[in-house]
PDB file of C-alpha atoms in Angstrom:
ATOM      1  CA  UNK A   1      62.551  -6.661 -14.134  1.00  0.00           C
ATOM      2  CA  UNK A   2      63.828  -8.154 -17.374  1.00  0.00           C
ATOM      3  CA  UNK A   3      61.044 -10.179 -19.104  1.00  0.00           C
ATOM      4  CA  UNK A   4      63.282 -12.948 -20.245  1.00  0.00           C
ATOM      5  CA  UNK A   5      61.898 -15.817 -18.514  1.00  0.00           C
ATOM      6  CA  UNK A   6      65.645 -18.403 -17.611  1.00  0.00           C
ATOM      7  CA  UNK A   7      65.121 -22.171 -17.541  1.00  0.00           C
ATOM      8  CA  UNK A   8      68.352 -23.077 -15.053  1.00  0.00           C
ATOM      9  CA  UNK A   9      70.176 -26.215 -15.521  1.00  0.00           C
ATOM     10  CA  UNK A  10      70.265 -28.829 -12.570  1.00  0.00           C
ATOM     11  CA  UNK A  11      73.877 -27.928 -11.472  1.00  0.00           C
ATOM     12  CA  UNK A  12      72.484 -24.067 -11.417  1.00  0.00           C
ATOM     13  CA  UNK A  13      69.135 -25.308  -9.235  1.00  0.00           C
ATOM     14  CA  UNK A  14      71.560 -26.490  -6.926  1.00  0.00           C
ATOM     15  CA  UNK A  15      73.151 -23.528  -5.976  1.00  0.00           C
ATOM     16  CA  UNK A  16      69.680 -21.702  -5.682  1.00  0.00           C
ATOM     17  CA  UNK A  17      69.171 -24.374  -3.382  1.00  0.00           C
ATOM     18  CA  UNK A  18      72.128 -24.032  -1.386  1.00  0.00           C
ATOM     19  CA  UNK A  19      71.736 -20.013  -1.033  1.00  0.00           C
ATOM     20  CA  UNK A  20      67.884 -20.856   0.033  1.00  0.00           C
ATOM     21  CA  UNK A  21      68.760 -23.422   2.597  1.00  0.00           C
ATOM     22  CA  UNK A  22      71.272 -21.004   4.003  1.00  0.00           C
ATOM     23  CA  UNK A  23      68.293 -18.102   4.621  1.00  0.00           C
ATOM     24  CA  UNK A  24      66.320 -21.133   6.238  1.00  0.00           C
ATOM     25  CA  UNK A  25      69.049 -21.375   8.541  1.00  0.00           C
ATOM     26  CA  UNK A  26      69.268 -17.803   8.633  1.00  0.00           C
ATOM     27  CA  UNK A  27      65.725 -17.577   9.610  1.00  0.00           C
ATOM     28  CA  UNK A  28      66.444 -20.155  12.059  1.00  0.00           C
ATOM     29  CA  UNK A  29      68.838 -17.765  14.227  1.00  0.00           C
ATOM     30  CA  UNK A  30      66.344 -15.020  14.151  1.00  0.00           C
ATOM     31  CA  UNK A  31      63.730 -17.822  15.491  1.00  0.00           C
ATOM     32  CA  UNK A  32      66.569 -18.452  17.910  1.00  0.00           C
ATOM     33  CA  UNK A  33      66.714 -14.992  19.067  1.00  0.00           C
ATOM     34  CA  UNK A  34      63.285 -12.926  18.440  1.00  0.00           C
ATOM     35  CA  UNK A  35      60.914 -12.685  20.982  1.00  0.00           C
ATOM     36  CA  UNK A  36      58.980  -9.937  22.966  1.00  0.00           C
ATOM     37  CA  UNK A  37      61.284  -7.234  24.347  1.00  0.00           C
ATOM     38  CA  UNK A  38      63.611  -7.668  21.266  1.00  0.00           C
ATOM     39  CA  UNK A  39      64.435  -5.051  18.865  1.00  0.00           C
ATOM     40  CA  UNK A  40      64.316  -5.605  15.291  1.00  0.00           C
ATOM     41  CA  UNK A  41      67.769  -3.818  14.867  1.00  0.00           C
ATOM     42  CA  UNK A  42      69.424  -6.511  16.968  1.00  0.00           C
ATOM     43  CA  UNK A  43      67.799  -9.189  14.990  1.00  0.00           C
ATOM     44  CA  UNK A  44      69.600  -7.645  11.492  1.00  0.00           C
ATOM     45  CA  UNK A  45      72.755  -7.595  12.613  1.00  0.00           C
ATOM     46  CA  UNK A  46      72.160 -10.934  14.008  1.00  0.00           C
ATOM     47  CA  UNK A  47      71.095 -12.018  10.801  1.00  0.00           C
ATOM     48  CA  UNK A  48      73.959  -9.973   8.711  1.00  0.00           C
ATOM     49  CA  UNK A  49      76.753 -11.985  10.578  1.00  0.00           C
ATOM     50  CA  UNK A  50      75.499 -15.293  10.197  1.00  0.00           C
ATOM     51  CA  UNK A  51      75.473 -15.106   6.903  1.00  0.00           C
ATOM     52  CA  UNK A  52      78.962 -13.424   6.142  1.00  0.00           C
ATOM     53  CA  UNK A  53      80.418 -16.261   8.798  1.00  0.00           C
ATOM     54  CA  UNK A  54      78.620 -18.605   6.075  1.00  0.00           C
ATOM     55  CA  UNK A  55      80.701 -16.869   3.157  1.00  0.00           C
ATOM     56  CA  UNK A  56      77.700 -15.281   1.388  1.00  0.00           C
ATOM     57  CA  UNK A  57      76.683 -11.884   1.490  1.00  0.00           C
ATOM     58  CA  UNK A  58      72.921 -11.050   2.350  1.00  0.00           C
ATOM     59  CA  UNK A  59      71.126 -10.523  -0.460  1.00  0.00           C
ATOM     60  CA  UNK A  60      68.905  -7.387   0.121  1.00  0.00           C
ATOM     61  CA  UNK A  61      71.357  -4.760   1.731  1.00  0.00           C
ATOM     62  CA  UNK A  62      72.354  -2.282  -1.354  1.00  0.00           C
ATOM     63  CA  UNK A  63      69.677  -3.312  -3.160  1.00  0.00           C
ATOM     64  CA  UNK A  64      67.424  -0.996  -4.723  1.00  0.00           C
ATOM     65  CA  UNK A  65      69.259   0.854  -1.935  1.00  0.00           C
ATOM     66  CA  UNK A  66      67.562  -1.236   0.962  1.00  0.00           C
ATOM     67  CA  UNK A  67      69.891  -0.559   4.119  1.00  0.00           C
ATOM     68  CA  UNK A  68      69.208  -4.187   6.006  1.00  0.00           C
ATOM     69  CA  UNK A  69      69.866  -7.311   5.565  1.00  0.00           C
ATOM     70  CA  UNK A  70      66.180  -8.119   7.117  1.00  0.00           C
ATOM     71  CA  UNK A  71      63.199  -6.725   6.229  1.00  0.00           C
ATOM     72  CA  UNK A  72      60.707  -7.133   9.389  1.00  0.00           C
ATOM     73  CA  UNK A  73      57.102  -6.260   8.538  1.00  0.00           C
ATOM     74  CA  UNK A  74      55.210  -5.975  12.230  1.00  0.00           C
ATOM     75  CA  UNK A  75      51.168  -6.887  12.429  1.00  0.00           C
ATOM     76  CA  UNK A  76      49.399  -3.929   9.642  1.00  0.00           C
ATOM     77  CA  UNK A  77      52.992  -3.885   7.993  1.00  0.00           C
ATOM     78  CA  UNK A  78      52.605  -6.177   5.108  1.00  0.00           C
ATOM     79  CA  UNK A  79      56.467  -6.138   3.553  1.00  0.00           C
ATOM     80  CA  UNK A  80      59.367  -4.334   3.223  1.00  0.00           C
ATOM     81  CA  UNK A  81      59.432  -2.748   7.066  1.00  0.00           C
ATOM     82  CA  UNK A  82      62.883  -1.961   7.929  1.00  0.00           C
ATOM     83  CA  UNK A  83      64.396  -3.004  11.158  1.00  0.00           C
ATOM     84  CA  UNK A  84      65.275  -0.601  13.851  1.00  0.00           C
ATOM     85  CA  UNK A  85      64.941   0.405  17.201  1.00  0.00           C
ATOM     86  CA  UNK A  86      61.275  -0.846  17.205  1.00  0.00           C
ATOM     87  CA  UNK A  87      60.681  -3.843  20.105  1.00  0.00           C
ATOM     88  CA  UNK A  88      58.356  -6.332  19.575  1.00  0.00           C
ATOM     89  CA  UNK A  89      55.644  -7.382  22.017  1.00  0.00           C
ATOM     90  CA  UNK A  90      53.576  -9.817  23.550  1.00  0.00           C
ATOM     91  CA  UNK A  91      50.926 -10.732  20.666  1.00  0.00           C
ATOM     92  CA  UNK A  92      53.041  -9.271  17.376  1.00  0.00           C
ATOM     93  CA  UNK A  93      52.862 -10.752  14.653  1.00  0.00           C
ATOM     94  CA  UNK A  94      56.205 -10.294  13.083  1.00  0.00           C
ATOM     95  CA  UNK A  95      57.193 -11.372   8.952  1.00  0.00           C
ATOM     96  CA  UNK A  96      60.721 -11.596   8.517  1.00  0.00           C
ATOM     97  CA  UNK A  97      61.750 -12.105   4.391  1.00  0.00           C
ATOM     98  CA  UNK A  98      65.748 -12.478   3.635  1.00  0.00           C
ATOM     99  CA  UNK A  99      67.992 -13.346   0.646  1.00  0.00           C
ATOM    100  CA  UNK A 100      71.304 -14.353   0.174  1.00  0.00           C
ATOM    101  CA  UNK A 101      73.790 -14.079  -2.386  1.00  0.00           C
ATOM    102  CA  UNK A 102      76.404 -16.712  -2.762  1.00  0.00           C
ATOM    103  CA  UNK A 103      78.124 -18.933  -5.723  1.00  0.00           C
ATOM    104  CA  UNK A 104      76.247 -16.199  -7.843  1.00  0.00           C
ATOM    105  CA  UNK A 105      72.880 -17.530  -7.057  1.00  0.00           C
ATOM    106  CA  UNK A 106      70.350 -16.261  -4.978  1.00  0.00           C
ATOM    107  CA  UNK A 107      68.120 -17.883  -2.263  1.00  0.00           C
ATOM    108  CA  UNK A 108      64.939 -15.943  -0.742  1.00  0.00           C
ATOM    109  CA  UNK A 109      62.412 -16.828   1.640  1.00  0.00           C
ATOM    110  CA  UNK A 110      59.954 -15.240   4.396  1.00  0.00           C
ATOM    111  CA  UNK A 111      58.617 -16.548   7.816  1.00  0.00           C
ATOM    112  CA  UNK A 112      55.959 -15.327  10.007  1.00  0.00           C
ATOM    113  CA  UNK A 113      56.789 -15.580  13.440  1.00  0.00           C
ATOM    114  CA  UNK A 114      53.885 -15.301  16.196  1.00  0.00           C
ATOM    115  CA  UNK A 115      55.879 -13.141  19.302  1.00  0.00           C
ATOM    116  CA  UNK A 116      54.880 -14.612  22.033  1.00  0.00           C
ATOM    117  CA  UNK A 117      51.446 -14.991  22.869  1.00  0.00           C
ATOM    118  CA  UNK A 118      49.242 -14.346  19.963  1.00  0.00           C
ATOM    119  CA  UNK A 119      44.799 -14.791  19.438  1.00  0.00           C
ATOM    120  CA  UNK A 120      43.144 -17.413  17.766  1.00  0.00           C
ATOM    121  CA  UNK A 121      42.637 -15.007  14.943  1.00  0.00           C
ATOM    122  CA  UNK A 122      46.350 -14.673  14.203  1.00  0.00           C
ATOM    123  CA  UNK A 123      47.188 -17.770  14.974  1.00  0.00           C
ATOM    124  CA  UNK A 124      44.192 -18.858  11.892  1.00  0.00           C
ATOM    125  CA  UNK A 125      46.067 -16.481   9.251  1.00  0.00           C
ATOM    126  CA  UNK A 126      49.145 -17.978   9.857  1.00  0.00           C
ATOM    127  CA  UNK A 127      47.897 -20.872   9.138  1.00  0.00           C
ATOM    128  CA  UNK A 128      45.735 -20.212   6.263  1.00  0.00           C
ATOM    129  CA  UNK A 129      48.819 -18.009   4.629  1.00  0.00           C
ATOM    130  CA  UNK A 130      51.183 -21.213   4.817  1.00  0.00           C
ATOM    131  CA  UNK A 131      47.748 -23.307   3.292  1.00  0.00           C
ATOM    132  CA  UNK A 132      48.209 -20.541   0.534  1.00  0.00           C
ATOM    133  CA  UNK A 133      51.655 -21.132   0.110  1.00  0.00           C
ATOM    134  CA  UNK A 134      51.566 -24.831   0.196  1.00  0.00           C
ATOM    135  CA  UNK A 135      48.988 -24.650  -2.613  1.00  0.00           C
ATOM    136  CA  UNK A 136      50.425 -22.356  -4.882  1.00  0.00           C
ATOM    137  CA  UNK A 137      53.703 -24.615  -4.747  1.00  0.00           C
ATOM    138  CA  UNK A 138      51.315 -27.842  -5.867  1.00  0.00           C
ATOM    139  CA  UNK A 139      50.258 -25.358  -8.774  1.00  0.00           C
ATOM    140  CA  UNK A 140      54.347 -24.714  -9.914  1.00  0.00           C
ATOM    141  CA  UNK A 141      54.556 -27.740 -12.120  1.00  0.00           C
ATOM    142  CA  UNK A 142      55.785 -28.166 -15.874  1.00  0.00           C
ATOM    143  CA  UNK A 143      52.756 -26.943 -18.325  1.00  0.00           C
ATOM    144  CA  UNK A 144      50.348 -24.996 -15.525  1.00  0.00           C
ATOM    145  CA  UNK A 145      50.426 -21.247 -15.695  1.00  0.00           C
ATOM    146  CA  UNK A 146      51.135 -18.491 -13.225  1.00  0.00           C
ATOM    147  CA  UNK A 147      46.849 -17.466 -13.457  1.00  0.00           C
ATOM    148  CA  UNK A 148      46.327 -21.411 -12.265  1.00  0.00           C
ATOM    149  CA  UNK A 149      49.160 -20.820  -8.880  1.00  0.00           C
ATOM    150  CA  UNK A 150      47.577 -17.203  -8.106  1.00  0.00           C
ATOM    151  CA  UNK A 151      44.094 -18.604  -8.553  1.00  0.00           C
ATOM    152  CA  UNK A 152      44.967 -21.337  -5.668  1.00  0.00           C
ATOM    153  CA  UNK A 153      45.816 -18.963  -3.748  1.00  0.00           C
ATOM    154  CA  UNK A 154      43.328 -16.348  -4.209  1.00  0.00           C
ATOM    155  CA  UNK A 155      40.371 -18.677  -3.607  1.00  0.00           C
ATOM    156  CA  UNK A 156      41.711 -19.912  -0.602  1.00  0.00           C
ATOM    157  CA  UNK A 157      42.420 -16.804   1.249  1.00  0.00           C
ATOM    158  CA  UNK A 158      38.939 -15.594   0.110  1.00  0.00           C
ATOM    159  CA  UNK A 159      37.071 -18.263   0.803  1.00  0.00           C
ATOM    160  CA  UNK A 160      38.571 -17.892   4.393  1.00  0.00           C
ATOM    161  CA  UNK A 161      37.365 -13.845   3.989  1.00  0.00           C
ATOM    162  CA  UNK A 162      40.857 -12.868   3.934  1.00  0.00           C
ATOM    163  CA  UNK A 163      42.526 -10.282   1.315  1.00  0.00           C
ATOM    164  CA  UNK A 164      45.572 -10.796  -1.093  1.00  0.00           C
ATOM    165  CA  UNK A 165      47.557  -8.318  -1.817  1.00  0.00           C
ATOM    166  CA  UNK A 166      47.644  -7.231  -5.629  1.00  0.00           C
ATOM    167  CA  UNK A 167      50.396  -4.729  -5.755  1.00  0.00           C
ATOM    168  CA  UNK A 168      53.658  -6.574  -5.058  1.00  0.00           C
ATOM    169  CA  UNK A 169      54.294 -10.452  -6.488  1.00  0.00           C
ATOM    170  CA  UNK A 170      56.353 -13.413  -6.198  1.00  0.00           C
ATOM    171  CA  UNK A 171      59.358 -13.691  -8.701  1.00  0.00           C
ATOM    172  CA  UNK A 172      61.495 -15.577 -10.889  1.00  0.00           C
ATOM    173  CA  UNK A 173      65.094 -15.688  -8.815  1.00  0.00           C
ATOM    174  CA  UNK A 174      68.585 -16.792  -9.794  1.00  0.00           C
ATOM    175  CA  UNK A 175      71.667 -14.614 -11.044  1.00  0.00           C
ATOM    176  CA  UNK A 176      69.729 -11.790 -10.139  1.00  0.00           C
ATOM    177  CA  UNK A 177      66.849 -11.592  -6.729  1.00  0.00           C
ATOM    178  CA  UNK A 178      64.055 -10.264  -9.344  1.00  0.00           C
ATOM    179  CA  UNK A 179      63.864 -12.181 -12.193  1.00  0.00           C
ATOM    180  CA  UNK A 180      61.050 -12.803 -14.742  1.00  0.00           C
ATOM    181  CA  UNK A 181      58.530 -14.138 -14.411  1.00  0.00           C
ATOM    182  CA  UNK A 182      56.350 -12.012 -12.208  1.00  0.00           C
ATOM    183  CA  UNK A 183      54.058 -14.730  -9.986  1.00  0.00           C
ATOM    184  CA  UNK A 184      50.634 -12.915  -8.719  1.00  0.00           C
ATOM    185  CA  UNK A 185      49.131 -14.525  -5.605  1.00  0.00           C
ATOM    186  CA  UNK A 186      45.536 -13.822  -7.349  1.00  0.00           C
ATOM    187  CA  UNK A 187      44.413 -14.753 -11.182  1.00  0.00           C
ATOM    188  CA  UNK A 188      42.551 -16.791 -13.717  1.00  0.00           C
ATOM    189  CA  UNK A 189      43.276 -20.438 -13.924  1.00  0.00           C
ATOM    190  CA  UNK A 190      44.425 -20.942 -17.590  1.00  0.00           C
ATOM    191  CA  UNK A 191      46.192 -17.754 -17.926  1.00  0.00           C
ATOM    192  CA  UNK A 192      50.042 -15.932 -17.177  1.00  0.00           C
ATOM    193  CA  UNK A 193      52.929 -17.015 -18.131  1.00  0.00           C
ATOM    194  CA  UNK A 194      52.922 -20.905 -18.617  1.00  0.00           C
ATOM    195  CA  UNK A 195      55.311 -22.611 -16.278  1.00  0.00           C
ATOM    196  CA  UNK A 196      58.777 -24.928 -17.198  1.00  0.00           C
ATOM    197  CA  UNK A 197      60.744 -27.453 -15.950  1.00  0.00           C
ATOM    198  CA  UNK A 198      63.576 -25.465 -14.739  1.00  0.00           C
ATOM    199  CA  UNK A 199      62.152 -22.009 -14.275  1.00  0.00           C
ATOM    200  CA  UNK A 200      62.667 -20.695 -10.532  1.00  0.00           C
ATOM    201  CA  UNK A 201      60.022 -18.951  -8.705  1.00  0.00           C
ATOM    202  CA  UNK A 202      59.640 -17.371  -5.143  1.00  0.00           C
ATOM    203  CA  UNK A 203      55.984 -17.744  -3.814  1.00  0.00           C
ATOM    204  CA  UNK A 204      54.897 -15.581  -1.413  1.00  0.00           C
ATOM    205  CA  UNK A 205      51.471 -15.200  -0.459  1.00  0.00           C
ATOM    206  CA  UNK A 206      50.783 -11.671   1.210  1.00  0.00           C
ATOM    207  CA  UNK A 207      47.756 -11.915   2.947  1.00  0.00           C
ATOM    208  CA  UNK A 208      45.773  -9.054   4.937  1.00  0.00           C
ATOM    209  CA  UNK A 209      42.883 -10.175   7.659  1.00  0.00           C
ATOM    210  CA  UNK A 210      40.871  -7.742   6.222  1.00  0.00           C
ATOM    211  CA  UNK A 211      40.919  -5.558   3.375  1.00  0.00           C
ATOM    212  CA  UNK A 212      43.129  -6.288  -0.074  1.00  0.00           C
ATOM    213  CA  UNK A 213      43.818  -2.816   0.106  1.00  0.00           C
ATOM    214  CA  UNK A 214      47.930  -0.887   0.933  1.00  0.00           C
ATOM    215  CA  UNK A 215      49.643   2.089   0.627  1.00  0.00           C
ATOM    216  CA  UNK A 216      53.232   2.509   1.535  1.00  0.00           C
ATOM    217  CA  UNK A 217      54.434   4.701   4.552  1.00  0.00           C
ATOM    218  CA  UNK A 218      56.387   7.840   4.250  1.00  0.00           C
ATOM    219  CA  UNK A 219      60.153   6.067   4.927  1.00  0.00           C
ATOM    220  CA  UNK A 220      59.571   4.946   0.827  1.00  0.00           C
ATOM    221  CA  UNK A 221      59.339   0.837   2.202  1.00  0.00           C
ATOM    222  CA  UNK A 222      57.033  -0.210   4.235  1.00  0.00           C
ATOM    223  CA  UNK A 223      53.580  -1.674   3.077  1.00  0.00           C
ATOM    224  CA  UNK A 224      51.081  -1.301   5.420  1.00  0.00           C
ATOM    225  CA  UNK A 225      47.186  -2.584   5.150  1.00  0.00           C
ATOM    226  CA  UNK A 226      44.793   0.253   4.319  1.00  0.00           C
ATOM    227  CA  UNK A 227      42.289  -0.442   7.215  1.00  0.00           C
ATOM    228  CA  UNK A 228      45.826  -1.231  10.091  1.00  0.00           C
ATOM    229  CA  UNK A 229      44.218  -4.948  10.747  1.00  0.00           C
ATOM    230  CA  UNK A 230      47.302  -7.866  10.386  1.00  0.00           C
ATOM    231  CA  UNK A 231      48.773  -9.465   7.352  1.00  0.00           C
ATOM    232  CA  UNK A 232      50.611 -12.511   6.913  1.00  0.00           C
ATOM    233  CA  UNK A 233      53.541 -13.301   4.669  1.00  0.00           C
ATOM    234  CA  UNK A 234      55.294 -17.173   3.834  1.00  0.00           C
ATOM    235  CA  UNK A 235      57.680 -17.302   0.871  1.00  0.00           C
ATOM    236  CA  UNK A 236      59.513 -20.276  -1.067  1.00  0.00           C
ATOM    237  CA  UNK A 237      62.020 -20.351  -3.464  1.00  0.00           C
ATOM    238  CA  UNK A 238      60.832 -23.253  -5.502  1.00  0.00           C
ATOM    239  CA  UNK A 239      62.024 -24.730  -8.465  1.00  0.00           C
ATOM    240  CA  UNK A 240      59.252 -26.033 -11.356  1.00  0.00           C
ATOM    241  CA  UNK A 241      59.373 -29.391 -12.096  1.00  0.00           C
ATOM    242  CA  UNK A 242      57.063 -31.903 -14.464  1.00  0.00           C
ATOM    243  CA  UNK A 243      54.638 -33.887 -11.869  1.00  0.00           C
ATOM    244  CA  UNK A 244      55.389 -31.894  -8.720  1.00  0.00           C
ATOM    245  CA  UNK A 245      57.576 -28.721  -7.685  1.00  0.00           C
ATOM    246  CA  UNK A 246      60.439 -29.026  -5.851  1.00  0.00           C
ATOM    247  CA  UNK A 247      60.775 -26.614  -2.758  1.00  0.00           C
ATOM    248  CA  UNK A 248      64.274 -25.575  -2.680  1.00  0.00           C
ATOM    249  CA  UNK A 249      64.170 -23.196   0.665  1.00  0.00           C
ATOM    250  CA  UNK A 250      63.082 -24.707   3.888  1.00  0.00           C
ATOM    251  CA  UNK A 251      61.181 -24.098   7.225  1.00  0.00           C
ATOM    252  CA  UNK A 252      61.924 -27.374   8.733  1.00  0.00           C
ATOM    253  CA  UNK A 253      65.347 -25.466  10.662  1.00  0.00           C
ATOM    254  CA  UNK A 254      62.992 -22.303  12.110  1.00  0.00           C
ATOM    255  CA  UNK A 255      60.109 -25.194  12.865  1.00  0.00           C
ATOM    256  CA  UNK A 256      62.950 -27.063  15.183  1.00  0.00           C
ATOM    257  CA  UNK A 257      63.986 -23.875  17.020  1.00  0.00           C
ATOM    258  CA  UNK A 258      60.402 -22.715  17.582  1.00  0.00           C
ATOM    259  CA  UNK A 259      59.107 -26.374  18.968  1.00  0.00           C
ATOM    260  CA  UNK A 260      62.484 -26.104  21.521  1.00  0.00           C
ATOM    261  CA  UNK A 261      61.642 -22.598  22.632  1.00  0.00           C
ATOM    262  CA  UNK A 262      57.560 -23.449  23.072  1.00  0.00           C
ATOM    263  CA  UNK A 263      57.248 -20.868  20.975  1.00  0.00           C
ATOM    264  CA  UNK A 264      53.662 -20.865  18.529  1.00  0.00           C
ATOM    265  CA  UNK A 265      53.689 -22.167  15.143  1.00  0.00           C
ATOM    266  CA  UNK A 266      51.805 -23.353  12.469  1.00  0.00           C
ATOM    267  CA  UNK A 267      53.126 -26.980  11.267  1.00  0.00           C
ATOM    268  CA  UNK A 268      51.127 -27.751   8.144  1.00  0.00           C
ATOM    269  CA  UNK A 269      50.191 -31.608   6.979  1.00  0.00           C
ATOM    270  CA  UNK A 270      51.286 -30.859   3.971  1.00  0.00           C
ATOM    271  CA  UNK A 271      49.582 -33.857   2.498  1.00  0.00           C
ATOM    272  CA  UNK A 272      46.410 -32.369   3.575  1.00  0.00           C
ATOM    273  CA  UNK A 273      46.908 -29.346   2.507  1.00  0.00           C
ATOM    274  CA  UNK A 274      47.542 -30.099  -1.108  1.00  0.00           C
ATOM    275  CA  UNK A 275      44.866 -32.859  -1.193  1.00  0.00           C
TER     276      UNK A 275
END
């Protein structure tokens, strides 16, 4: 990752925008579409043609040699799971991160869907990874520093006895999917890189139900929890502002299609959540 940090213009946040609201939408199909008895293969291709009949192109397949244009992390599998002829079932938790490229600009984001019927105990780190989330976005404002957005989120999924992931980290995104700076979802308050008006940042909160502890699986992608318990992931593609970030990727598409279906969700009061 280069470590040139990029403050984009406002006509350049808008095309971030428009990429991110496209993977919302994406994201909105595969809410459309996943459920138990569905196979994770189905739901990339699904994904892969929406977003070519949209004139982008998605924006993880051929990267870093990643095959998909999903990457669907199931229950212990924390990230970077790739989709196949694995069904989902009654109970699965199931993450689902995409990007898309288009105008040049990227757009990423990540969604935790609850497959059918799920415990309480799933259903309470769903909701304290999107309290994560919505907290380290409060923390992405002009003069606060990466150490102050991880430390949000660190203290609230420990307080709730959950762990955070330390080995893989939000990003800066725009002409390229992994741009500087890296954004930890643990740290100091006071420390990192300090944050700009302009700069663009994905947030993503990874967090286990037990221990902060992975390892990646054999197929060289997958991160999996050390002790197999469930993980969580949200992501945003946010854009740093002076006062208060603005969120430039969107749930409120996937939220509709879930609330049609029945299906389980967390729906955050946002206002709460940041105080």
């Amino acid at each position: 990752m280069a470590k040139t940090v990029n403050l984009r213009s406002d006509a350049e946040i808008a095309l971030v925008r428009e990429s991110s609201l496209l993977v919302g939408r994406t994201l909105a199909e595969v809410a459309r579409n996943i459920g138990p008895g569905v196979r994770t293969g189905d739901l990339d291709r699904l994904a892969e043609t929406f977003i070519r009949d949209h004139g982008a192109v998605p924006g993880f397949k051929g990267l870093y040699g990643c095959p998909s244009t999903l990457l669907i992390s199931v229950n212990q599998e924390v990230v970077h799971g790739l989709p196949g002829d694995r069904v989902l079932r009654e109970g699965d938790l199931a993450s689902v991160d995409c990007g898309v490229l288009m105008n040049s600009f990227y757009g990423d984001s990540a969604y935790t869907f609850a497959i059918g019927e799920v415990d309480l105990a799933a259903m309470r780190l769903l909701r304290v990874t999107q309290e994560c989330l919505q907290l380290g976005i409060a923390q992405a404002v002009d003069g606060r520093r990466t150490g102050d957005l991880g430390y949000a989120i660190q203290h609230h999924a420990e307080t709730n006895g959950y762990g955070v992931v330390r080995e893989l980290v939000g990003h800066g995104v725009g002409e390229k999917l992994h741009e500087a700076p890296e954004v930890p979802n643990y740290g100091r308050r006071g420390h990192g890189v300090q944050l700009r008006a302009g700069m663009v940042i994905a947030i993503e909160p990874m967090i286990n139900m037990g221990t902060k502890e992975v390892h990646q699986l054999d197929d060289g992608w997958t991160i999996v929890t050390q002790d197999g318990r469930p993980s969580a992931h949200f992501e945003h593609t946010v854009a740093v502002r002076s006062g208060q970030a603005e969120v430039l990727s969107s749930f409120s598409a996937i939220e509709a299609v879930l609330e049609a279906k029945g299906d389980a969700y967390v729906k955050l009061d946002e206002a709460k959540v940041n105080g």
